[in-house]
């Protein structure tokens, strides 16, 4: 990530309880909202578009080494579930074979959604035909 300015973390990121799921439902709802906002801003700033839950909790923004706090994997999963509900993320673990040869309805729909996300980020251009068979895509480096 060299060449990118440092991410300006919000003050809440230095508050140790922010990294522990709060037991009160209203507090947890607000905490999830803050995590969602932070993740979206951080990933947008660094132009990131995917994460591995197991690996993410060891890195920023999910780990703050200055205060010796890290978000638990199960808590991060719930935050990502919230991002999925909001339409900001999708759960997708597919092999290249599944993308190329999966069930037509699920495979093509998933591939189209992935390409639409890339297009919205300026990383691809879809050329829509009269059907999926006529649709093309150009991927930008």
PDB file of C-alpha atoms in Angstrom:
ATOM      1  CA  UNK A   1       0.000   0.000   0.000  1.00  0.00           C
ATOM      2  CA  UNK A   2       2.888   2.354  -0.557  1.00  0.00           C
ATOM      3  CA  UNK A   3       2.101   5.683  -2.159  1.00  0.00           C
ATOM      4  CA  UNK A   4      -1.241   5.937  -0.366  1.00  0.00           C
ATOM      5  CA  UNK A   5      -1.638   8.468   2.423  1.00  0.00           C
ATOM      6  CA  UNK A   6      -2.211   7.065   5.911  1.00  0.00           C
ATOM      7  CA  UNK A   7      -5.817   6.318   6.755  1.00  0.00           C
ATOM      8  CA  UNK A   8      -7.289   8.799   9.273  1.00  0.00           C
ATOM      9  CA  UNK A   9      -8.767   6.469  11.894  1.00  0.00           C
ATOM     10  CA  UNK A  10     -11.719   7.846  13.867  1.00  0.00           C
ATOM     11  CA  UNK A  11     -11.256   8.372  17.617  1.00  0.00           C
ATOM     12  CA  UNK A  12     -13.441   5.339  18.398  1.00  0.00           C
ATOM     13  CA  UNK A  13     -10.688   3.117  16.946  1.00  0.00           C
ATOM     14  CA  UNK A  14      -8.528   3.943  19.990  1.00  0.00           C
ATOM     15  CA  UNK A  15     -11.298   3.066  22.463  1.00  0.00           C
ATOM     16  CA  UNK A  16     -10.639  -0.487  23.752  1.00  0.00           C
ATOM     17  CA  UNK A  17     -14.332  -1.482  24.204  1.00  0.00           C
ATOM     18  CA  UNK A  18     -14.867  -0.812  20.481  1.00  0.00           C
ATOM     19  CA  UNK A  19     -13.069  -4.113  19.822  1.00  0.00           C
ATOM     20  CA  UNK A  20     -15.392  -6.132  22.102  1.00  0.00           C
ATOM     21  CA  UNK A  21     -18.965  -6.922  21.088  1.00  0.00           C
ATOM     22  CA  UNK A  22     -21.198  -5.054  23.509  1.00  0.00           C
ATOM     23  CA  UNK A  23     -23.914  -7.064  25.291  1.00  0.00           C
ATOM     24  CA  UNK A  24     -26.612  -4.364  25.156  1.00  0.00           C
ATOM     25  CA  UNK A  25     -28.491  -4.732  21.840  1.00  0.00           C
ATOM     26  CA  UNK A  26     -28.841  -0.978  21.216  1.00  0.00           C
ATOM     27  CA  UNK A  27     -25.143  -0.426  21.941  1.00  0.00           C
ATOM     28  CA  UNK A  28     -24.192  -3.390  19.727  1.00  0.00           C
ATOM     29  CA  UNK A  29     -26.357  -2.003  16.900  1.00  0.00           C
ATOM     30  CA  UNK A  30     -24.511   1.329  17.084  1.00  0.00           C
ATOM     31  CA  UNK A  31     -21.157  -0.448  17.385  1.00  0.00           C
ATOM     32  CA  UNK A  32     -21.943  -2.492  14.228  1.00  0.00           C
ATOM     33  CA  UNK A  33     -22.855   0.719  12.406  1.00  0.00           C
ATOM     34  CA  UNK A  34     -19.552   2.309  13.419  1.00  0.00           C
ATOM     35  CA  UNK A  35     -17.611  -0.791  12.309  1.00  0.00           C
ATOM     36  CA  UNK A  36     -19.470  -0.844   8.978  1.00  0.00           C
ATOM     37  CA  UNK A  37     -18.657   2.835   8.379  1.00  0.00           C
ATOM     38  CA  UNK A  38     -15.016   2.273   9.335  1.00  0.00           C
ATOM     39  CA  UNK A  39     -14.611  -0.793   7.107  1.00  0.00           C
ATOM     40  CA  UNK A  40     -16.191   0.919   4.098  1.00  0.00           C
ATOM     41  CA  UNK A  41     -14.037   4.038   4.544  1.00  0.00           C
ATOM     42  CA  UNK A  42     -10.835   2.035   5.159  1.00  0.00           C
ATOM     43  CA  UNK A  43     -11.384  -0.298   2.208  1.00  0.00           C
ATOM     44  CA  UNK A  44     -12.329   2.605  -0.080  1.00  0.00           C
ATOM     45  CA  UNK A  45      -9.238   4.562   1.030  1.00  0.00           C
ATOM     46  CA  UNK A  46      -6.919   1.630   0.303  1.00  0.00           C
ATOM     47  CA  UNK A  47      -8.888   0.456  -2.747  1.00  0.00           C
ATOM     48  CA  UNK A  48      -9.446  -2.978  -1.227  1.00  0.00           C
ATOM     49  CA  UNK A  49     -12.408  -5.112  -2.209  1.00  0.00           C
ATOM     50  CA  UNK A  50     -12.138  -8.423  -0.355  1.00  0.00           C
ATOM     51  CA  UNK A  51     -11.117  -9.826   2.983  1.00  0.00           C
ATOM     52  CA  UNK A  52     -10.479 -13.144   4.648  1.00  0.00           C
ATOM     53  CA  UNK A  53     -12.041 -13.196   8.105  1.00  0.00           C
ATOM     54  CA  UNK A  54      -9.278 -15.322   9.597  1.00  0.00           C
ATOM     55  CA  UNK A  55      -6.517 -13.087   8.226  1.00  0.00           C
ATOM     56  CA  UNK A  56      -8.329  -9.769   8.671  1.00  0.00           C
ATOM     57  CA  UNK A  57      -8.432  -9.853  12.469  1.00  0.00           C
ATOM     58  CA  UNK A  58      -4.632  -9.690  12.578  1.00  0.00           C
ATOM     59  CA  UNK A  59      -4.442  -6.524  10.447  1.00  0.00           C
ATOM     60  CA  UNK A  60      -5.804  -2.968  10.380  1.00  0.00           C
ATOM     61  CA  UNK A  61      -8.457  -1.829  10.875  1.00  0.00           C
ATOM     62  CA  UNK A  62      -9.500  -4.906  12.873  1.00  0.00           C
ATOM     63  CA  UNK A  63      -6.383  -4.946  15.039  1.00  0.00           C
ATOM     64  CA  UNK A  64      -5.071  -1.898  16.883  1.00  0.00           C
ATOM     65  CA  UNK A  65      -1.612  -2.794  18.158  1.00  0.00           C
ATOM     66  CA  UNK A  66      -1.207   0.537  19.961  1.00  0.00           C
ATOM     67  CA  UNK A  67      -3.928  -0.388  22.443  1.00  0.00           C
ATOM     68  CA  UNK A  68      -3.399  -4.161  22.177  1.00  0.00           C
ATOM     69  CA  UNK A  69      -6.927  -4.859  20.943  1.00  0.00           C
ATOM     70  CA  UNK A  70      -8.288  -6.945  18.066  1.00  0.00           C
ATOM     71  CA  UNK A  71     -11.785  -7.715  16.896  1.00  0.00           C
ATOM     72  CA  UNK A  72     -12.742 -11.378  17.303  1.00  0.00           C
ATOM     73  CA  UNK A  73     -13.471 -13.372  14.144  1.00  0.00           C
ATOM     74  CA  UNK A  74     -17.049 -14.141  15.207  1.00  0.00           C
ATOM     75  CA  UNK A  75     -17.702 -10.448  15.852  1.00  0.00           C
ATOM     76  CA  UNK A  76     -16.226  -9.499  12.484  1.00  0.00           C
ATOM     77  CA  UNK A  77     -18.467 -12.127  10.851  1.00  0.00           C
ATOM     78  CA  UNK A  78     -21.524 -10.402  12.355  1.00  0.00           C
ATOM     79  CA  UNK A  79     -20.299  -7.014  11.114  1.00  0.00           C
ATOM     80  CA  UNK A  80     -19.776  -8.405   7.607  1.00  0.00           C
ATOM     81  CA  UNK A  81     -23.257  -9.977   7.799  1.00  0.00           C
ATOM     82  CA  UNK A  82     -24.555  -6.459   8.422  1.00  0.00           C
ATOM     83  CA  UNK A  83     -22.615  -5.152   5.394  1.00  0.00           C
ATOM     84  CA  UNK A  84     -24.205  -7.927   3.320  1.00  0.00           C
ATOM     85  CA  UNK A  85     -27.698  -6.969   4.575  1.00  0.00           C
ATOM     86  CA  UNK A  86     -26.995  -3.352   3.585  1.00  0.00           C
ATOM     87  CA  UNK A  87     -25.896  -4.432   0.107  1.00  0.00           C
ATOM     88  CA  UNK A  88     -22.272  -3.312   0.584  1.00  0.00           C
ATOM     89  CA  UNK A  89     -20.777  -6.819   0.569  1.00  0.00           C
ATOM     90  CA  UNK A  90     -21.446 -10.353  -0.582  1.00  0.00           C
ATOM     91  CA  UNK A  91     -20.399 -13.683   0.854  1.00  0.00           C
ATOM     92  CA  UNK A  92     -18.696 -15.537  -1.979  1.00  0.00           C
ATOM     93  CA  UNK A  93     -16.220 -18.369  -1.875  1.00  0.00           C
ATOM     94  CA  UNK A  94     -16.047 -19.868  -5.336  1.00  0.00           C
ATOM     95  CA  UNK A  95     -13.385 -21.712  -7.262  1.00  0.00           C
ATOM     96  CA  UNK A  96     -12.446 -20.581 -10.756  1.00  0.00           C
ATOM     97  CA  UNK A  97     -14.036 -23.787 -12.028  1.00  0.00           C
ATOM     98  CA  UNK A  98     -17.326 -22.878 -10.327  1.00  0.00           C
ATOM     99  CA  UNK A  99     -17.219 -19.403 -11.849  1.00  0.00           C
ATOM    100  CA  UNK A 100     -16.589 -20.775 -15.329  1.00  0.00           C
ATOM    101  CA  UNK A 101     -18.708 -23.928 -15.190  1.00  0.00           C
ATOM    102  CA  UNK A 102     -21.207 -23.511 -12.357  1.00  0.00           C
ATOM    103  CA  UNK A 103     -24.974 -23.808 -12.582  1.00  0.00           C
ATOM    104  CA  UNK A 104     -26.146 -21.319 -15.234  1.00  0.00           C
ATOM    105  CA  UNK A 105     -28.517 -19.373 -13.012  1.00  0.00           C
ATOM    106  CA  UNK A 106     -26.334 -19.153  -9.909  1.00  0.00           C
ATOM    107  CA  UNK A 107     -22.950 -19.059 -11.665  1.00  0.00           C
ATOM    108  CA  UNK A 108     -23.868 -16.396 -14.212  1.00  0.00           C
ATOM    109  CA  UNK A 109     -25.760 -14.282 -11.694  1.00  0.00           C
ATOM    110  CA  UNK A 110     -22.802 -14.347  -9.298  1.00  0.00           C
ATOM    111  CA  UNK A 111     -20.331 -13.595 -12.059  1.00  0.00           C
ATOM    112  CA  UNK A 112     -22.504 -10.736 -13.358  1.00  0.00           C
ATOM    113  CA  UNK A 113     -22.765  -9.242  -9.831  1.00  0.00           C
ATOM    114  CA  UNK A 114     -18.996  -9.484  -9.403  1.00  0.00           C
ATOM    115  CA  UNK A 115     -18.426  -7.784 -12.742  1.00  0.00           C
ATOM    116  CA  UNK A 116     -20.933  -5.058 -11.870  1.00  0.00           C
ATOM    117  CA  UNK A 117     -18.984  -4.379  -8.658  1.00  0.00           C
ATOM    118  CA  UNK A 118     -15.744  -4.150 -10.671  1.00  0.00           C
ATOM    119  CA  UNK A 119     -17.473  -1.828 -13.132  1.00  0.00           C
ATOM    120  CA  UNK A 120     -18.725   0.434 -10.314  1.00  0.00           C
ATOM    121  CA  UNK A 121     -15.099   0.663  -9.112  1.00  0.00           C
ATOM    122  CA  UNK A 122     -13.876   1.577 -12.598  1.00  0.00           C
ATOM    123  CA  UNK A 123     -11.942  -1.700 -12.874  1.00  0.00           C
ATOM    124  CA  UNK A 124     -14.066  -3.252 -15.644  1.00  0.00           C
ATOM    125  CA  UNK A 125     -16.447  -2.300 -18.443  1.00  0.00           C
ATOM    126  CA  UNK A 126     -19.480  -4.436 -19.274  1.00  0.00           C
ATOM    127  CA  UNK A 127     -20.726  -4.513 -22.850  1.00  0.00           C
ATOM    128  CA  UNK A 128     -24.338  -5.619 -22.550  1.00  0.00           C
ATOM    129  CA  UNK A 129     -25.870  -7.555 -25.427  1.00  0.00           C
ATOM    130  CA  UNK A 130     -29.394  -8.837 -25.934  1.00  0.00           C
ATOM    131  CA  UNK A 131     -28.673 -11.837 -23.667  1.00  0.00           C
ATOM    132  CA  UNK A 132     -25.968 -13.110 -21.304  1.00  0.00           C
ATOM    133  CA  UNK A 133     -24.461 -14.966 -24.249  1.00  0.00           C
ATOM    134  CA  UNK A 134     -23.923 -11.618 -26.013  1.00  0.00           C
ATOM    135  CA  UNK A 135     -22.513  -9.771 -22.989  1.00  0.00           C
ATOM    136  CA  UNK A 136     -18.813  -8.949 -22.934  1.00  0.00           C
ATOM    137  CA  UNK A 137     -16.426  -7.524 -20.390  1.00  0.00           C
ATOM    138  CA  UNK A 138     -13.098  -5.719 -20.443  1.00  0.00           C
ATOM    139  CA  UNK A 139     -11.038  -5.923 -17.246  1.00  0.00           C
ATOM    140  CA  UNK A 140      -8.711  -2.995 -16.538  1.00  0.00           C
ATOM    141  CA  UNK A 141      -5.373  -3.519 -14.786  1.00  0.00           C
TER     142      UNK A 141
END
